[in-house]
mmCIF file of C-alpha atoms in Angstrom:
data_model
loop_
_atom_site.group_PDB
_atom_site.id
_atom_site.type_symbol
_atom_site.label_atom_id
_atom_site.label_comp_id
_atom_site.label_asym_id
_atom_site.label_seq_id
_atom_site.Cartn_x
_atom_site.Cartn_y
_atom_site.Cartn_z
ATOM 1 C CA MET V 1 -23.550 0.307 -9.954
ATOM 2 C CA ALA V 2 -23.885 -2.611 -7.505
ATOM 3 C CA LYS V 3 -21.323 -1.792 -4.367
ATOM 4 C CA SER V 4 -17.831 -4.072 -4.392
ATOM 5 C CA THR V 5 -15.155 -4.740 -2.276
ATOM 6 C CA VAL V 6 -11.881 -4.485 -2.642
ATOM 7 C CA MET V 7 -11.247 -7.791 -3.290
ATOM 8 C CA GLU V 8 -13.647 -8.568 -6.085
ATOM 9 C CA ILE V 9 -11.598 -5.434 -7.752
ATOM 10 C CA TYR V 10 -9.542 -8.257 -8.886
ATOM 11 C CA PHE V 11 -12.094 -10.863 -10.490
ATOM 12 C CA ASP V 12 -11.499 -8.960 -13.297
ATOM 13 C CA THR V 13 -8.590 -10.656 -14.980
ATOM 14 C CA PRO V 14 -6.492 -10.501 -18.153
ATOM 15 C CA THR V 15 -8.352 -13.875 -19.496
ATOM 16 C CA GLN V 16 -11.559 -12.200 -20.762
ATOM 17 C CA GLN V 17 -11.992 -12.012 -24.694
ATOM 18 C CA LYS V 18 -10.175 -8.731 -26.713
ATOM 19 C CA ASN V 19 -12.299 -6.358 -27.717
ATOM 20 C CA PRO V 20 -10.961 -5.269 -30.837
ATOM 21 C CA GLN V 21 -12.198 -1.270 -30.727
ATOM 22 C CA ILE V 22 -10.582 -1.450 -27.127
ATOM 23 C CA GLU V 23 -7.553 -2.883 -28.418
ATOM 24 C CA ARG V 24 -7.624 -0.269 -31.101
ATOM 25 C CA ILE V 25 -7.812 2.564 -28.558
ATOM 26 C CA SER V 26 -5.063 1.357 -26.110
ATOM 27 C CA ARG V 27 -2.556 1.312 -29.523
ATOM 28 C CA LYS V 28 -3.758 4.873 -29.651
ATOM 29 C CA ILE V 29 -2.959 6.381 -26.313
ATOM 30 C CA ARG V 30 0.667 3.784 -25.922
ATOM 31 C CA GLN V 31 1.552 6.217 -28.846
ATOM 32 C CA LEU V 32 0.895 9.106 -26.878
ATOM 33 C CA GLU V 33 -2.346 9.831 -29.030
ATOM 34 C CA ARG V 34 -5.363 11.762 -27.897
ATOM 35 C CA ILE V 35 -8.643 9.991 -27.908
ATOM 36 C CA THR V 36 -11.856 10.977 -28.548
ATOM 37 C CA PRO V 37 -15.286 11.232 -26.166
ATOM 38 C CA GLU V 38 -16.658 8.690 -27.533
ATOM 39 C CA GLU V 39 -13.425 6.642 -27.258
ATOM 40 C CA ALA V 40 -13.620 7.553 -23.607
ATOM 41 C CA GLU V 41 -16.892 6.502 -23.048
ATOM 42 C CA LEU V 42 -15.597 2.900 -25.139
ATOM 43 C CA LEU V 43 -12.836 2.528 -22.580
ATOM 44 C CA PHE V 44 -15.200 3.561 -19.183
ATOM 45 C CA ARG V 45 -18.171 0.715 -20.528
ATOM 46 C CA GLU V 46 -16.127 -1.601 -21.788
ATOM 47 C CA ALA V 47 -12.274 -1.772 -20.943
ATOM 48 C CA PRO V 48 -11.149 -4.542 -18.407
ATOM 49 C CA LEU V 49 -10.693 -2.887 -15.028
ATOM 50 C CA PHE V 50 -6.895 -4.765 -15.140
ATOM 51 C CA LEU V 51 -6.207 -3.087 -18.896
ATOM 52 C CA LEU V 52 -7.518 0.571 -17.226
ATOM 53 C CA SER V 53 -5.143 0.392 -14.689
ATOM 54 C CA GLU V 54 -2.028 -0.358 -16.824
ATOM 55 C CA LEU V 55 -2.982 2.612 -18.901
ATOM 56 C CA ALA V 56 -3.540 4.455 -16.767
ATOM 57 C CA LEU V 57 -0.317 3.952 -14.841
ATOM 58 C CA PHE V 58 1.344 4.599 -18.221
ATOM 59 C CA LYS V 59 -0.024 7.252 -18.918
ATOM 60 C CA LYS V 60 1.185 8.924 -15.055
ATOM 61 C CA ARG V 61 4.574 7.860 -15.576
ATOM 62 C CA GLN V 62 4.713 10.079 -18.162
ATOM 63 C CA ILE V 63 4.106 13.028 -16.461
ATOM 64 C CA SER V 64 5.368 12.321 -12.932
ATOM 65 C CA GLY V 65 7.162 8.743 -13.260
ATOM 66 C CA ASN V 66 6.661 7.086 -9.772
ATOM 67 C CA GLU V 67 6.567 9.703 -7.579
ATOM 68 C CA ILE V 68 3.338 11.005 -6.197
ATOM 69 C CA PHE V 69 2.605 13.728 -4.321
ATOM 70 C CA TYR V 70 1.237 15.171 -1.584
ATOM 71 C CA ASN V 71 1.265 18.734 0.891
ATOM 72 C CA LYS V 72 1.049 20.000 3.861
ATOM 73 C CA ASN V 73 -2.326 22.054 4.414
ATOM 74 C CA PHE V 74 -5.102 22.395 6.614
ATOM 75 C CA HIS V 75 -8.369 23.999 5.891
ATOM 76 C CA ILE V 76 -10.836 26.898 7.017
ATOM 77 C CA GLU V 77 -14.285 26.448 6.174
ATOM 78 C CA PRO V 78 -15.668 29.739 7.690
ATOM 79 C CA THR V 79 -19.285 28.998 7.130
ATOM 80 C CA ASN V 80 -22.001 26.453 6.239
ATOM 81 C CA ILE V 81 -24.784 28.939 6.167
ATOM 82 C CA CYS V 82 -25.518 29.203 1.911
ATOM 83 C CA CYS V 83 -28.389 30.645 -0.365
ATOM 84 C CA TYR V 84 -27.772 27.556 -2.494
ATOM 85 C CA HIS V 85 -29.993 24.126 -2.158
ATOM 86 C CA CYS V 86 -28.084 21.885 -3.999
ATOM 87 C CA LYS V 87 -29.418 18.574 -2.947
ATOM 88 C CA PHE V 88 -26.533 16.686 -2.662
ATOM 89 C CA CYS V 89 -24.833 18.777 -0.257
ATOM 90 C CA SER V 90 -24.784 17.095 3.722
ATOM 91 C CA PHE V 91 -22.389 20.950 4.047
ATOM 92 C CA ARG V 92 -25.032 23.255 3.213
ATOM 93 C CA LYS V 93 -27.151 24.860 6.310
ATOM 94 C CA GLY V 94 -29.452 27.695 6.726
ATOM 95 C CA LYS V 95 -29.244 30.749 8.979
ATOM 96 C CA SER V 96 -31.490 29.670 11.605
ATOM 97 C CA ASP V 97 -30.246 25.520 11.754
ATOM 98 C CA PRO V 98 -28.639 24.340 15.079
ATOM 99 C CA GLN V 99 -25.617 22.795 13.081
ATOM 100 C CA ALA V 100 -25.406 26.115 11.170
ATOM 101 C CA TRP V 101 -21.732 28.259 12.234
ATOM 102 C CA ASN V 102 -20.497 31.449 10.808
ATOM 103 C CA MET V 103 -16.833 32.113 11.932
ATOM 104 C CA SER V 104 -16.121 35.472 13.163
ATOM 105 C CA ARG V 105 -12.883 36.947 12.212
ATOM 106 C CA GLU V 106 -11.563 36.119 14.866
ATOM 107 C CA GLU V 107 -12.632 32.566 15.297
ATOM 108 C CA VAL V 108 -10.705 32.575 12.224
ATOM 109 C CA ARG V 109 -7.828 33.874 13.932
ATOM 110 C CA ARG V 110 -7.113 31.333 16.036
ATOM 111 C CA HIS V 111 -8.438 28.329 13.637
ATOM 112 C CA VAL V 112 -4.907 29.119 11.583
ATOM 113 C CA ARG V 113 -3.428 29.878 14.972
ATOM 114 C CA GLU V 114 -4.433 26.063 15.931
ATOM 115 C CA HIS V 115 -3.986 24.576 13.109
ATOM 116 C CA PHE V 116 -1.030 26.027 11.452
ATOM 117 C CA ARG V 117 2.151 23.862 11.453
ATOM 118 C CA PRO V 118 5.550 24.886 10.743
ATOM 119 C CA GLY V 119 5.769 23.754 7.212
ATOM 120 C CA MET V 120 2.802 23.558 5.832
ATOM 121 C CA THR V 121 2.826 25.476 2.298
ATOM 122 C CA GLU V 122 -1.085 26.022 1.154
ATOM 123 C CA VAL V 123 -4.272 26.992 3.615
ATOM 124 C CA HIS V 124 -7.364 25.760 1.667
ATOM 125 C CA LEU V 125 -10.257 28.315 2.513
ATOM 126 C CA VAL V 126 -13.492 26.900 1.511
ATOM 127 C CA GLY V 127 -17.670 27.186 2.576
ATOM 128 C CA GLY V 128 -20.731 28.250 1.810
ATOM 129 C CA VAL V 129 -22.046 31.190 -0.076
ATOM 130 C CA HIS V 130 -23.371 33.170 2.597
ATOM 131 C CA PRO V 131 -25.891 35.499 1.436
ATOM 132 C CA GLU V 132 -24.983 38.750 3.159
ATOM 133 C CA HIS V 133 -21.163 38.149 2.980
ATOM 134 C CA SER V 134 -19.553 40.925 0.445
ATOM 135 C CA LEU V 135 -16.281 41.271 -1.478
ATOM 136 C CA GLU V 136 -14.479 43.315 1.063
ATOM 137 C CA HIS V 137 -15.527 40.709 3.706
ATOM 138 C CA TYR V 138 -13.928 38.208 1.902
ATOM 139 C CA ALA V 139 -10.881 40.350 0.795
ATOM 140 C CA ALA V 140 -10.115 41.185 4.354
ATOM 141 C CA LEU V 141 -10.192 37.200 5.925
ATOM 142 C CA ILE V 142 -7.641 36.795 3.221
ATOM 143 C CA ALA V 143 -5.674 39.591 4.179
ATOM 144 C CA MET V 144 -5.737 38.881 7.451
ATOM 145 C CA ILE V 145 -4.639 35.342 6.868
ATOM 146 C CA LYS V 146 -1.963 36.596 4.678
ATOM 147 C CA GLU V 147 -0.829 38.973 7.484
ATOM 148 C CA MET V 148 -0.761 35.935 10.043
ATOM 149 C CA LEU V 149 1.094 33.623 7.603
ATOM 150 C CA PRO V 150 3.238 35.525 5.047
ATOM 151 C CA GLY V 151 4.644 32.691 3.374
ATOM 152 C CA ILE V 152 1.401 30.791 3.235
ATOM 153 C CA THR V 153 -0.720 30.546 -0.536
ATOM 154 C CA VAL V 154 -4.268 31.076 0.051
ATOM 155 C CA LYS V 155 -6.355 29.123 -1.937
ATOM 156 C CA GLY V 156 -9.044 30.581 -1.314
ATOM 157 C CA PHE V 157 -12.769 29.845 -2.325
ATOM 158 C CA SER V 158 -14.658 28.148 -5.299
ATOM 159 C CA ALA V 159 -15.719 29.609 -8.616
ATOM 160 C CA VAL V 160 -19.083 29.358 -7.650
ATOM 161 C CA GLU V 161 -18.027 31.548 -4.515
ATOM 162 C CA HIS V 162 -16.430 33.717 -5.954
ATOM 163 C CA ILE V 163 -19.241 34.476 -8.617
ATOM 164 C CA HIS V 164 -21.455 35.796 -5.940
ATOM 165 C CA MET V 165 -19.457 38.062 -4.329
ATOM 166 C CA ILE V 166 -18.004 39.332 -7.272
ATOM 167 C CA GLU V 167 -21.578 40.073 -8.960
ATOM 168 C CA LYS V 168 -22.582 41.094 -5.106
ATOM 169 C CA ALA V 169 -20.487 44.077 -5.648
ATOM 170 C CA GLY V 170 -21.361 44.745 -8.886
ATOM 171 C CA MET V 171 -17.958 43.760 -10.782
ATOM 172 C CA ASP V 172 -17.031 41.833 -13.370
ATOM 173 C CA TYR V 173 -14.515 39.014 -13.245
ATOM 174 C CA GLU V 174 -11.849 40.413 -13.891
ATOM 175 C CA THR V 175 -12.349 43.496 -11.860
ATOM 176 C CA GLY V 176 -12.900 41.158 -8.565
ATOM 177 C CA ILE V 177 -10.164 39.062 -9.321
ATOM 178 C CA ASP V 178 -7.921 41.685 -9.328
ATOM 179 C CA PHE V 179 -9.388 43.170 -6.268
ATOM 180 C CA LEU V 180 -8.807 39.505 -4.122
ATOM 181 C CA LEU V 181 -5.709 39.267 -5.871
ATOM 182 C CA GLU V 182 -4.699 42.809 -4.353
ATOM 183 C CA HIS V 183 -5.797 41.768 -1.252
ATOM 184 C CA GLY V 184 -3.532 38.186 -0.892
ATOM 185 C CA LEU V 185 -5.353 35.506 -3.230
ATOM 186 C CA ASP V 186 -3.228 33.122 -4.669
ATOM 187 C CA THR V 187 -5.229 31.044 -6.375
ATOM 188 C CA ILE V 188 -8.649 29.517 -6.012
ATOM 189 C CA THR V 189 -10.143 25.676 -5.268
ATOM 190 C CA GLY V 190 -11.928 23.403 -7.786
ATOM 191 C CA GLY V 191 -15.072 23.188 -6.125
ATOM 192 C CA GLY V 192 -18.714 23.906 -7.500
ATOM 193 C CA ALA V 193 -18.367 22.701 -11.146
ATOM 194 C CA GLU V 194 -20.657 19.848 -9.643
ATOM 195 C CA ILE V 195 -21.780 18.051 -13.590
ATOM 196 C CA PHE V 196 -21.725 20.737 -16.632
ATOM 197 C CA ALA V 197 -24.525 19.187 -18.208
ATOM 198 C CA GLU V 198 -27.073 22.023 -17.813
ATOM 199 C CA GLU V 199 -30.393 18.863 -17.453
ATOM 200 C CA ILE V 200 -28.666 16.942 -14.809
ATOM 201 C CA ARG V 201 -27.445 20.346 -12.685
ATOM 202 C CA ASP V 202 -31.183 21.655 -13.376
ATOM 203 C CA LYS V 203 -32.173 18.771 -11.395
ATOM 204 C CA ILE V 204 -29.567 18.334 -8.414
ATOM 205 C CA CYS V 205 -28.440 22.490 -8.371
ATOM 206 C CA PRO V 206 -31.174 24.459 -10.722
ATOM 207 C CA ASP V 207 -30.279 27.775 -8.445
ATOM 208 C CA LYS V 208 -26.587 27.679 -8.907
ATOM 209 C CA PRO V 209 -24.150 29.204 -11.445
ATOM 210 C CA ASP V 210 -24.166 27.474 -14.473
ATOM 211 C CA ALA V 211 -20.790 25.326 -15.947
ATOM 212 C CA GLU V 212 -20.586 28.562 -18.489
ATOM 213 C CA ALA V 213 -19.400 30.712 -15.764
ATOM 214 C CA TRP V 214 -17.512 28.393 -13.512
ATOM 215 C CA LEU V 215 -15.702 27.881 -16.981
ATOM 216 C CA ALA V 216 -15.457 31.600 -17.700
ATOM 217 C CA LEU V 217 -14.796 32.745 -13.578
ATOM 218 C CA HIS V 218 -11.334 29.674 -14.324
ATOM 219 C CA GLU V 219 -10.623 31.171 -17.841
ATOM 220 C CA THR V 220 -10.073 34.965 -16.393
ATOM 221 C CA LEU V 221 -7.644 33.256 -13.521
ATOM 222 C CA HIS V 222 -5.897 31.113 -16.352
ATOM 223 C CA ARG V 223 -5.275 34.390 -18.733
ATOM 224 C CA LYS V 224 -3.451 36.061 -16.100
ATOM 225 C CA GLY V 225 -1.011 32.956 -15.647
ATOM 226 C CA ILE V 226 -2.708 31.574 -12.130
ATOM 227 C CA ARG V 227 -3.134 27.871 -12.057
ATOM 228 C CA THR V 228 -6.260 26.490 -10.706
ATOM 229 C CA ALA V 229 -7.984 23.091 -9.570
ATOM 230 C CA ALA V 230 -10.501 21.309 -11.674
ATOM 231 C CA THR V 231 -13.370 19.331 -10.166
ATOM 232 C CA MET V 232 -16.693 16.594 -10.726
ATOM 233 C CA LEU V 233 -18.848 15.379 -8.564
ATOM 234 C CA TYR V 234 -19.548 11.931 -10.010
ATOM 235 C CA GLY V 235 -21.934 9.185 -8.857
ATOM 236 C CA HIS V 236 -25.133 10.752 -8.292
ATOM 237 C CA ILE V 237 -28.129 10.769 -11.466
ATOM 238 C CA GLU V 238 -25.514 11.448 -13.941
ATOM 239 C CA SER V 239 -24.638 8.897 -16.814
ATOM 240 C CA VAL V 240 -21.064 7.947 -18.166
ATOM 241 C CA SER V 241 -21.867 10.168 -20.820
ATOM 242 C CA HIS V 242 -22.091 13.133 -18.710
ATOM 243 C CA ARG V 243 -18.943 12.843 -17.117
ATOM 244 C CA ILE V 244 -17.156 12.559 -20.532
ATOM 245 C CA ASP V 245 -18.915 15.778 -21.815
ATOM 246 C CA HIS V 246 -17.273 16.887 -18.606
ATOM 247 C CA LEU V 247 -13.477 16.071 -18.780
ATOM 248 C CA ASN V 248 -14.416 17.618 -22.277
ATOM 249 C CA ARG V 249 -15.150 20.987 -21.344
ATOM 250 C CA LEU V 250 -12.410 20.858 -18.994
ATOM 251 C CA ARG V 251 -10.278 19.454 -21.779
ATOM 252 C CA THR V 252 -11.062 22.198 -24.475
ATOM 253 C CA LEU V 253 -10.829 24.875 -21.874
ATOM 254 C CA GLN V 254 -7.095 23.375 -21.121
ATOM 255 C CA ASP V 255 -6.290 23.232 -24.842
ATOM 256 C CA ARG V 256 -6.334 27.154 -24.834
ATOM 257 C CA HIS V 257 -4.302 28.430 -21.413
ATOM 258 C CA GLU V 258 -3.445 25.451 -19.843
ATOM 259 C CA GLY V 259 -4.176 26.605 -16.365
ATOM 260 C CA PHE V 260 -5.274 23.807 -14.874
ATOM 261 C CA SER V 261 -2.685 22.193 -12.867
ATOM 262 C CA SER V 262 -4.565 18.936 -11.329
ATOM 263 C CA PHE V 263 -8.298 17.864 -12.024
ATOM 264 C CA ILE V 264 -10.328 15.850 -8.514
ATOM 265 C CA PRO V 265 -12.618 13.194 -9.665
ATOM 266 C CA LEU V 266 -15.045 14.347 -6.360
ATOM 267 C CA LYS V 267 -16.906 11.020 -5.620
ATOM 268 C CA TYR V 268 -20.922 11.713 -4.316
ATOM 269 C CA ARG V 269 -21.063 10.901 -0.156
ATOM 270 C CA SER V 270 -25.178 9.985 0.347
ATOM 271 C CA LYS V 271 -25.386 10.818 3.938
ATOM 272 C CA ASN V 272 -27.446 14.015 5.253
ATOM 273 C CA ASN V 273 -28.929 14.778 2.063
ATOM 274 C CA GLU V 274 -31.508 14.684 -0.403
ATOM 275 C CA LEU V 275 -30.412 12.599 -2.615
ATOM 276 C CA SER V 276 -29.147 10.035 0.354
ATOM 277 C CA HIS V 277 -31.799 7.147 -1.630
ATOM 278 C CA ILE V 278 -30.008 6.800 -4.495
ATOM 279 C CA GLY V 279 -27.315 5.590 -2.108
ATOM 280 C CA GLU V 280 -23.311 5.899 -3.829
ATOM 281 C CA CYS V 281 -21.175 4.069 -6.622
ATOM 282 C CA SER V 282 -19.059 0.978 -6.461
ATOM 283 C CA ILE V 283 -15.306 1.071 -5.485
ATOM 284 C CA ILE V 284 -14.578 -0.252 -9.367
ATOM 285 C CA ASP V 285 -16.815 3.107 -10.772
ATOM 286 C CA ASP V 286 -14.288 4.994 -8.558
ATOM 287 C CA LEU V 287 -11.199 3.622 -10.453
ATOM 288 C CA ARG V 288 -13.222 3.622 -13.606
ATOM 289 C CA THR V 289 -13.581 7.220 -13.367
ATOM 290 C CA LEU V 290 -10.014 8.000 -12.441
ATOM 291 C CA ALA V 291 -8.447 5.913 -15.419
ATOM 292 C CA VAL V 292 -10.249 7.361 -17.482
ATOM 293 C CA SER V 293 -9.880 10.807 -16.214
ATOM 294 C CA ARG V 294 -6.049 10.642 -16.642
ATOM 295 C CA LEU V 295 -6.246 8.917 -19.860
ATOM 296 C CA PHE V 296 -8.570 11.906 -21.236
ATOM 297 C CA LEU V 297 -6.935 14.414 -20.098
ATOM 298 C CA ASP V 298 -3.777 14.171 -21.846
ATOM 299 C CA ASN V 299 -2.939 17.846 -21.420
ATOM 300 C CA VAL V 300 -3.483 18.048 -17.616
ATOM 301 C CA PRO V 301 -0.538 16.863 -15.176
ATOM 302 C CA HIS V 302 -1.787 15.992 -12.438
ATOM 303 C CA ILE V 303 -5.103 13.789 -11.421
ATOM 304 C CA LYS V 304 -6.178 14.071 -7.662
ATOM 305 C CA ALA V 305 -7.075 11.031 -5.270
ATOM 306 C CA TYR V 306 -8.471 13.385 -2.752
ATOM 307 C CA TRP V 307 -8.069 11.249 0.584
ATOM 308 C CA PRO V 308 -10.604 12.421 2.897
ATOM 309 C CA MET V 309 -13.138 12.043 0.321
ATOM 310 C CA TYR V 310 -11.951 8.361 -0.607
ATOM 311 C CA GLY V 311 -11.417 7.134 2.430
ATOM 312 C CA LYS V 312 -7.746 5.996 2.811
ATOM 313 C CA GLN V 313 -7.940 1.920 0.915
ATOM 314 C CA THR V 314 -9.953 3.473 -1.601
ATOM 315 C CA THR V 315 -6.787 5.982 -1.872
ATOM 316 C CA GLN V 316 -4.293 3.256 -2.026
ATOM 317 C CA ILE V 317 -5.839 1.296 -4.674
ATOM 318 C CA ALA V 318 -6.325 4.719 -6.934
ATOM 319 C CA LEU V 319 -2.868 5.071 -7.021
ATOM 320 C CA SER V 320 -2.627 2.203 -9.019
ATOM 321 C CA PHE V 321 -5.101 3.858 -11.888
ATOM 322 C CA GLY V 322 -3.500 7.228 -12.713
ATOM 323 C CA ALA V 323 -4.043 9.350 -9.650
ATOM 324 C CA ASP V 324 -0.360 10.812 -9.029
ATOM 325 C CA ASP V 325 -1.176 13.203 -6.014
ATOM 326 C CA ILE V 326 -3.510 12.591 -2.484
ATOM 327 C CA ASP V 327 -3.761 16.088 -1.223
ATOM 328 C CA GLY V 328 -2.026 16.865 1.719
ATOM 329 C CA THR V 329 -2.010 16.344 5.767
ATOM 330 C CA VAL V 330 -5.539 18.297 6.097
ATOM 331 C CA GLU V 331 -5.303 18.245 10.137
ATOM 332 C CA ASP V 332 -8.735 17.349 10.215
ATOM 333 C CA THR V 333 -10.152 20.909 9.365
ATOM 334 C CA THR V 334 -12.756 19.790 6.532
ATOM 335 C CA LYS V 335 -16.116 18.645 7.402
ATOM 336 C CA ILE V 336 -17.586 18.844 4.030
ATOM 337 C CA TYR V 337 -17.309 14.990 3.597
ATOM 338 C CA SER V 338 -17.391 14.192 7.718
ATOM 339 C CA MET V 339 -21.383 15.239 7.191
ATOM 340 C CA ALA V 340 -21.912 13.317 4.146
ATOM 341 C CA GLY V 341 -20.880 10.069 5.854
ATOM 342 C CA VAL V 342 -16.538 9.365 5.508
ATOM 343 C CA ASN V 343 -15.210 8.743 8.604
ATOM 344 C CA ASP V 344 -11.447 9.058 7.945
ATOM 345 C CA ARG V 345 -10.593 12.860 8.770
ATOM 346 C CA ALA V 346 -6.828 12.854 9.468
ATOM 347 C CA MET V 347 -3.575 11.729 8.571
ATOM 348 C CA ASN V 348 -0.631 12.753 9.839
ATOM 349 C CA GLU V 349 2.167 13.350 7.342
ATOM 350 C CA GLY V 350 4.340 9.874 8.343
ATOM 351 C CA GLN V 351 0.822 7.606 7.520
ATOM 352 C CA LEU V 352 0.526 9.767 3.773
ATOM 353 C CA ARG V 353 4.155 8.961 3.186
ATOM 354 C CA THR V 354 3.382 5.296 4.368
ATOM 355 C CA MET V 355 0.324 4.870 2.271
ATOM 356 C CA ILE V 356 2.139 5.796 -1.018
ATOM 357 C CA GLU V 357 5.323 3.963 -0.478
ATOM 358 C CA GLU V 358 3.193 0.655 0.435
ATOM 359 C CA SER V 359 1.426 0.689 -3.231
ATOM 360 C CA GLY V 360 5.249 1.140 -4.277
ATOM 361 C CA PHE V 361 5.510 4.759 -5.281
ATOM 362 C CA VAL V 362 7.907 7.566 -4.178
ATOM 363 C CA PRO V 363 6.014 10.289 -1.676
ATOM 364 C CA VAL V 364 7.372 13.602 -2.767
ATOM 365 C CA ILE V 365 6.297 17.173 -1.033
ATOM 366 C CA ARG V 366 4.749 20.270 -3.071
ATOM 367 C CA ASP V 367 3.428 23.313 -3.011
ATOM 368 C CA THR V 368 0.434 24.093 -4.354
ATOM 369 C CA PHE V 369 2.028 25.005 -7.824
ATOM 370 C CA TYR V 370 3.620 21.278 -7.540
ATOM 371 C CA ASN V 371 6.871 22.496 -6.807
ATOM 372 C CA LYS V 372 8.853 20.277 -4.856
ATOM 373 C CA VAL V 373 9.341 21.094 -1.606
ATOM 374 C CA GLU V 374 12.070 20.291 0.867
ATOM 375 C CA GLY V 375 10.902 17.563 3.498
#
């Protein structure tokens, strides 16, 4: 799709001729009926942007009213050395690369001391899948952070990282997860899902665990009553149909356990990776993806517009397309998107709140599991 300026978004106006199929789907949404994958794809392709905004805001307000959530958090990315070779990734480095890092335990300890602020409730712990690190290594890291910050929630590692460390230890998913829970793990991150469609994964991340493994790892936590986040990487070589298929697999799992607390559409960023030649999708595509995600995932409570990935301006617009969460303070502690070319790396709490208020919403501080926190 062609790139668009923010102002061009508003050229999509209510003067367009009405589409009977879109009108029928809109009525279903307003009557709180579930839409099908085929209807979601039709909305994405043919619904005017103003209507997607109206419907997504309607759906969002059924769940969270006029509130927009954020949390106080920081990230730890212990290593960017990774055994996988995803073509979309700008973060991954080989061991001999001069830009590679692998933090020692003392370096992690120092990072925690430098970036923790009073009032923070979460540490987001994620990195490359280091070929040599064991399950015990990760468990000790979690335990050390918990010892330093007893009240903090450790959102530790993506499903892909867990699958690697657990299989390396010769355990099944449940046994491995129990081991990490005993060492202080509270939940896991939503990353590594990419696009579930096998024909796309074969092209962009052929050596990575497949969709079934990712879903099974999350379901292991859901069966234990632990809520997790889910993601989708979009805007590369996938089609709209692939996006809807991805959402449908998440919705199907959610019907079984209601274990996903949030969904985070992650925009592919093109700098410094093997897919750079394809460029990036437009802001309009971002907004359509957010809105349709909100409308289709009727059983997932929260849709996050992750500001370090979208940037501040698009994040603010996203709040009118169904997103009710923007993540957190982050403290300039993530390099995953800055290495892919995103410049917005730091916002303090005051800036987050102003961004929300200027959009006409009420900022609310949350913890990892969307419990409201006193400021």
